[in-house]
Coordinates of C-alpha atoms and ligand atoms in Angstrom, one line a residue:
X166 CA 104.1 83.8 82.5
X167 CA 105.6 85.2 85.8
X168 CA 103.7 87.9 87.6
X169 CA 106.7 90.2 87.2
X170 CA 106.1 90.1 83.4
X171 CA 102.7 91.8 83.8
X172 CA 103.4 95.5 83.3
X173 CA 101.6 98.6 82.1
X174 CA 103.8 100.6 79.8
X175 CA 103.6 104.4 79.6
X176 CA 106.2 106.7 78.0
X177 CA 109.0 104.2 78.6
X178 CA 108.0 103.3 82.2
X179 CA 107.2 99.6 82.8
X180 CA 104.9 99.6 85.8
X181 CA 104.1 96.2 87.2
X182 CA 100.3 95.7 87.2
X183 CA 100.3 94.6 90.8
X184 CA 101.9 96.8 93.4
X185 CA 101.9 96.8 97.2
X186 CA 100.1 99.7 98.8
X187 CA 101.6 100.8 102.2
X188 CA 99.4 103.5 103.6
X189 CA 99.0 102.9 107.4
X190 CA 101.7 100.2 107.4
X191 CA 104.2 101.3 110.0
X192 CA 107.3 100.2 111.9
X193 CA 108.2 96.5 111.9
X194 CA 104.9 95.5 110.3
X195 CA 105.7 97.6 107.3
X196 CA 109.2 96.2 106.9
X197 CA 107.8 92.6 107.3
X198 CA 105.0 93.1 104.8
X199 CA 107.3 94.7 102.2
X200 CA 109.8 91.9 102.6
X201 CA 107.1 89.2 102.4
X202 CA 105.5 90.8 99.4
X203 CA 108.7 90.9 97.4
X204 CA 109.5 87.3 98.3
X205 CA 106.1 86.3 97.1
X206 CA 106.7 88.0 93.7
X207 CA 105.6 91.6 94.1
X208 CA 107.9 93.9 92.1
X209 CA 106.2 97.2 92.8
X210 CA 105.8 99.1 96.0
X211 CA 103.9 102.3 96.7
X212 CA 104.8 104.7 99.5
X213 CA 104.6 108.5 100.1
X214 CA 106.1 111.2 102.2
X215 CA 102.7 111.4 104.0
X216 CA 102.7 107.7 105.1
X217 CA 105.7 108.2 107.4
X218 CA 107.1 104.8 106.4
X219 CA 109.6 105.4 103.7
X220 CA 112.4 104.3 106.0
X221 CA 110.6 100.9 106.8
X222 CA 109.8 100.4 103.1
X223 CA 113.5 100.8 102.3
X224 CA 114.4 98.3 105.0
X225 CA 111.9 95.8 103.6
X226 CA 113.4 96.2 100.1
X227 CA 116.9 95.5 101.5
X228 CA 115.7 92.6 103.6
X229 CA 114.0 90.9 100.6
X230 CA 117.4 90.8 98.8
X231 CA 115.8 91.5 95.4
X232 CA 118.1 93.4 92.9
X233 CA 117.2 97.1 93.0
X234 CA 116.6 97.2 89.2
X235 CA 114.0 94.5 89.5
X236 CA 111.7 96.5 91.9
X237 CA 109.6 99.5 90.9
X238 CA 109.4 102.0 93.8
X239 CA 107.0 104.9 93.8
X240 CA 106.8 107.7 96.3
X241 CA 104.9 111.0 96.4
X242 CA 105.4 114.6 97.5
X243 CA 102.8 116.1 99.7
X244 CA 101.2 119.3 98.4
X245 CA 102.5 121.5 101.3
X246 CA 105.9 120.9 99.7
X247 CA 105.0 122.0 96.1
X248 CA 107.0 125.3 96.1
X249 CA 110.0 124.4 93.9
X250 CA 112.7 124.6 96.5
X251 CA 110.6 122.6 99.0
X252 CA 109.8 119.9 96.3
X253 CA 113.5 119.5 95.5
X254 CA 114.3 119.1 99.2
X255 CA 111.4 116.7 99.8
X256 CA 112.5 114.5 96.9
X257 CA 116.0 114.3 98.3
X258 CA 114.8 113.7 101.8
X259 CA 112.5 110.8 100.6
X260 CA 115.5 109.1 99.0
X261 CA 117.5 109.5 102.1
X262 CA 114.7 107.8 104.2
X263 CA 114.4 105.1 101.6
X264 CA 118.2 104.8 101.3
X265 CA 117.9 104.7 97.5
X266 CA 119.8 106.7 94.9
X267 CA 116.5 107.1 92.9
X268 CA 112.9 106.1 92.8
X269 CA 111.2 104.7 89.7
X270 CA 108.3 107.0 90.0
X271 CA 107.8 110.3 91.8
X272 CA 104.2 111.7 92.1
X273 CA 102.5 114.9 93.1
X274 CA 100.3 113.4 95.8
X275 CA 97.3 115.8 95.5
X276 CA 96.6 119.0 93.6
X277 CA 97.5 122.2 95.3
X278 CA 95.7 125.3 93.8
X279 CA 97.7 127.6 96.1
X280 CA 101.0 127.0 94.2
X281 CA 101.2 127.5 90.4
X282 CA 101.2 124.1 88.8
X283 CA 103.8 125.4 86.3
X284 CA 106.3 126.0 89.1
X285 CA 105.7 122.7 90.8
X286 CA 106.0 120.8 87.5
X287 CA 109.1 122.7 86.6
X288 CA 110.7 121.4 89.9
X289 CA 109.4 117.9 89.4
X290 CA 110.9 117.8 85.9
X291 CA 114.2 119.2 87.2
X292 CA 114.3 116.5 89.9
X293 CA 113.8 113.9 87.2
X294 CA 116.5 115.3 85.0
X295 CA 118.8 115.3 88.1
X296 CA 118.3 111.5 88.2
X297 CA 116.4 111.4 91.5
X298 CA 113.4 109.7 89.8
X299 CA 113.3 107.7 86.6
X300 CA 109.8 108.8 85.9
X301 CA 107.3 111.4 87.2
X302 CA 103.6 111.6 87.4
X303 CA 100.6 112.9 89.3
X304 CA 97.9 111.7 91.6
X305 CA 94.3 112.7 92.2
X306 CA 94.3 114.9 89.0
X307 CA 91.1 115.6 87.2
X308 CA 90.6 115.7 83.4
X309 CA 91.1 119.5 83.5
X310 CA 94.2 119.3 85.7
X311 CA 95.7 116.5 83.5
X312 CA 95.2 118.8 80.4
X313 CA 97.0 121.6 82.2
X314 CA 99.8 119.4 83.5
X315 CA 100.5 117.8 80.2
X316 CA 100.9 121.2 78.5
X317 CA 103.1 122.6 81.3
X318 CA 105.5 119.6 81.8
X319 CA 108.5 119.3 79.6
X320 CA 109.1 115.7 80.7
X321 CA 106.5 113.0 80.1
X322 CA 104.0 112.4 82.9
X323 CA 103.7 108.6 83.0
X324 CA 100.8 108.1 85.3
X325 CA 97.8 109.5 87.3
X326 CA 97.2 107.5 90.5
X327 CA 93.5 107.7 91.4
X328 CA 90.9 106.0 93.4
X329 CA 89.4 103.2 91.2
X330 CA 87.3 100.1 92.2
X331 CA 84.0 98.8 91.2
X332 CA 81.9 101.3 93.2
X333 CA 83.3 104.5 91.5
X334 CA 83.1 105.5 87.8
X335 CA 86.4 107.0 86.8
X336 CA 85.9 106.4 83.1
X337 CA 86.4 110.1 82.1
X338 CA 89.8 110.4 84.0
X339 CA 90.9 107.0 82.7
X340 CA 90.1 108.1 79.1
X341 CA 92.0 111.3 79.6
X342 CA 95.1 109.4 80.8
X343 CA 94.9 107.1 77.8
X344 CA 94.7 110.1 75.4
X345 CA 98.0 111.4 76.9
X346 CA 99.7 108.0 77.0
X347 CA 99.6 107.9 80.8
X348 CA 99.0 104.9 82.8
X349 CA 96.2 104.8 85.4
X350 CA 97.2 103.3 88.8
X351 CA 94.3 102.4 91.0
X352 CA 94.4 103.1 94.7
X353 CA 91.9 101.6 97.1
X354 CA 91.4 98.9 94.5
X355 CA 89.5 96.6 96.8
X356 CA 87.5 99.6 98.3
X357 CA 89.2 99.1 101.6
X358 CA 87.8 95.6 101.9
X359 CA 84.3 96.8 100.8
X360 CA 84.3 94.5 97.7
X361 CA 84.2 91.4 99.9
X362 CA 80.7 92.1 101.1
X363 CA 79.1 92.6 97.7
X364 CA 76.7 89.9 96.5
X365 CA 77.4 90.3 92.8
X366 CA 81.1 90.2 93.2
X367 CA 80.7 87.2 95.5
X368 CA 78.6 85.4 92.8
X369 CA 81.2 86.1 90.0
X370 CA 84.0 85.1 92.4
X371 CA 82.4 81.8 93.2
X372 CA 81.9 81.1 89.5
X373 CA 85.7 81.4 88.9
X374 CA 86.8 79.8 92.2
X375 CA 88.2 83.2 93.3
X376 CA 87.5 85.8 96.0
X377 CA 85.6 89.1 95.5
X378 CA 88.9 91.0 96.0
X379 CA 90.5 89.0 93.2
X380 CA 87.5 89.8 91.0
X381 CA 87.9 93.5 91.7
X382 CA 91.6 93.5 91.0
X383 CA 91.1 91.4 87.8
X384 CA 88.3 93.8 86.7
X385 CA 90.8 96.7 86.9
X386 CA 93.8 94.8 85.5
X387 CA 91.7 93.6 82.5
X388 CA 91.1 97.3 81.7
X389 CA 94.9 97.9 81.6
X390 CA 94.9 99.6 85.0
X391 CA 97.7 98.9 87.5
X392 CA 96.5 98.2 91.1
X393 CA 98.2 98.7 94.5
X394 CA 96.2 96.8 97.1
X395 CA 97.4 97.1 100.7
X396 CA 97.2 94.3 103.2
X397 CA 99.1 93.4 106.4
X398 CA 98.2 89.7 106.1
X399 CA 100.5 87.3 104.3
X400 CA 97.7 85.1 102.9
X401 CA 96.1 88.2 101.4
X402 CA 99.4 89.2 99.8
X403 CA 99.3 85.9 97.9
X404 CA 95.6 86.3 97.2
X405 CA 95.9 89.8 95.7
X406 CA 98.7 88.6 93.4
X407 CA 96.8 85.6 92.1
X408 CA 94.7 87.3 89.4
X409 CA 96.4 86.2 86.2
X410 CA 95.0 82.7 85.9
X411 CA 91.4 83.6 85.1
X412 CA 89.5 86.0 82.9
X413 CA 86.2 87.9 83.3
X414 CA 83.8 87.7 80.4
X415 CA 82.6 90.8 78.7
X416 CA 79.2 90.3 80.3
X417 CA 80.8 90.1 83.8
X418 CA 82.9 93.2 83.1
X419 CA 79.7 95.0 82.2
X420 CA 77.9 93.8 85.3
X421 CA 80.8 95.0 87.5
X422 CA 81.0 98.3 85.8
X423 CA 77.3 98.9 86.6
X424 CA 78.1 98.8 90.3
X425 CA 79.5 102.3 90.2
X426 CA 77.4 104.8 92.2
X427 CA 77.5 108.5 92.9
X428 CA 78.6 108.1 96.5
X429 CA 81.2 105.5 95.8
X430 CA 84.2 107.7 96.4
X431 CA 86.1 106.9 99.6
X432 CA 89.0 109.4 99.6
X433 CA 88.0 113.0 99.7
X434 CA 90.2 115.2 101.9
X435 CA 88.3 118.2 103.0
X436 CA 91.4 119.6 104.7
X437 CA 93.5 120.1 101.6
X438 CA 90.5 120.9 99.4
X439 CA 89.4 118.4 96.8
X440 CA 89.3 119.4 93.2
X441 CA 86.0 119.4 91.2
X442 CA 85.9 115.7 90.6
X443 CA 84.8 114.5 87.1
Ligands
NAP270 N1 97.4 108.7 96.0 C1 96.5 108.8 97.0 O1 96.0 109.8 97.3 C2 96.2 107.5 97.7 C3 95.1 107.4 98.5 C4 94.8 106.2 99.2 C5 95.6 105.1 99.0 N2 96.7 105.2 98.2 C6 97.7 104.1 98.0 O2 96.9 102.9 97.6 C7 97.0 101.8 98.5 C8 95.8 101.0 98.6 O3 94.7 101.8 98.9 P1 94.0 101.7 100.4 O4 95.0 101.2 101.3 O5 93.3 102.9 100.6 O6 92.8 100.6 100.2 P2 92.7 99.1 99.7 O7 94.0 98.5 99.2 O8 91.5 99.0 98.7 O9 92.2 98.3 101.0 C9 93.0 98.0 102.1 C10 92.2 97.3 103.1 O10 91.5 96.2 102.5 C11 91.9 95.0 103.2 N3 92.2 94.0 102.2 C12 93.3 93.9 101.4 N4 93.2 92.8 100.6 C13 92.1 92.2 100.9 C14 91.4 91.0 100.4 N5 92.0 90.3 99.5 N6 90.2 90.7 100.9 C15 89.6 91.5 101.9 N7 90.2 92.6 102.4 C16 91.4 93.0 101.9 C17 93.0 95.3 104.1 O11 92.9 94.7 105.4 P3 94.1 93.7 106.0 O12 95.3 94.5 106.2 O13 93.4 93.2 107.2 O14 94.2 92.6 104.9 C18 92.9 96.9 104.3 O15 92.1 97.1 105.4 C19 97.4 102.5 99.8 O16 97.9 101.6 100.8 C20 98.4 103.6 99.3 O17 99.6 103.0 99.0 C21 97.0 106.4 97.5

């Protein structure tokens, strides 16, 4: 089965299980990595207004020469643009930078308690109905915020993009997403490279002839979670894609799940105020 056939489905969205993360990829490197990834078989690319690389991501998409409808493109609106008029302008500006007529998924990047969620979601739904995004969703939402968002939105929210890797327990948020038919998309899925140094992951990897990063990505994918690892290296683009030719046993899944620890979270922005994490 081709990698492209591996998708997570949610409210009609078909999200390829493996996506390319692009945070910190800039300029020519970003364009090159996006182009290489697509040529290697990636069909899902994750960017954001915040990353200051939507232009280069768009260039990489065009350079790869893959049909637009075959690539799933996600971007995100930063919380300082959550007032309805700002959100609509930001969504439009993102498309202009990407040089696309629409994105496949548009996310609220981080909760913003300063602006009523009802207003922000109203604008997000409007942008979707106007055809600028095929699907909409959220990122870094807690169980309580998901409950609120689902009640307030009058279009389906297809995903919550959150930090997930073996060192953090996100089971409550993932269960909440499932209850609402939302996909979980895992960011920092190789813990920024931290998984490579873990002895248990190294032992399991060796048993399967794989790397610890592949074990980490497989652990998530096997739980029905889409993953968006980032790398600037061609060989790791291939490595991070090659997770569909082995399976972790239930015992291995359990051992990996037990690596989660209280201080495992990597992304916690003091400056925009983190929500009360679950
Ligand atoms: N929604 C949000 O708030 C949010 C927050 C953070 C991230 N994200 C998204 O999620 C994406 C991924 O998360 P992330 O960038 O934080 O972390 P990540 O993908 O877990 O880790 C990226 C780092 O790991 C290294 N790496 C990649 N593949 C590897 C492998 N096979 N073996 C060893 N090291 C490897 C990379 O180095 P090399 O480049 O040297 O390979 C890079 O330094 C981001 O790029 C972004 O698109 C979203």
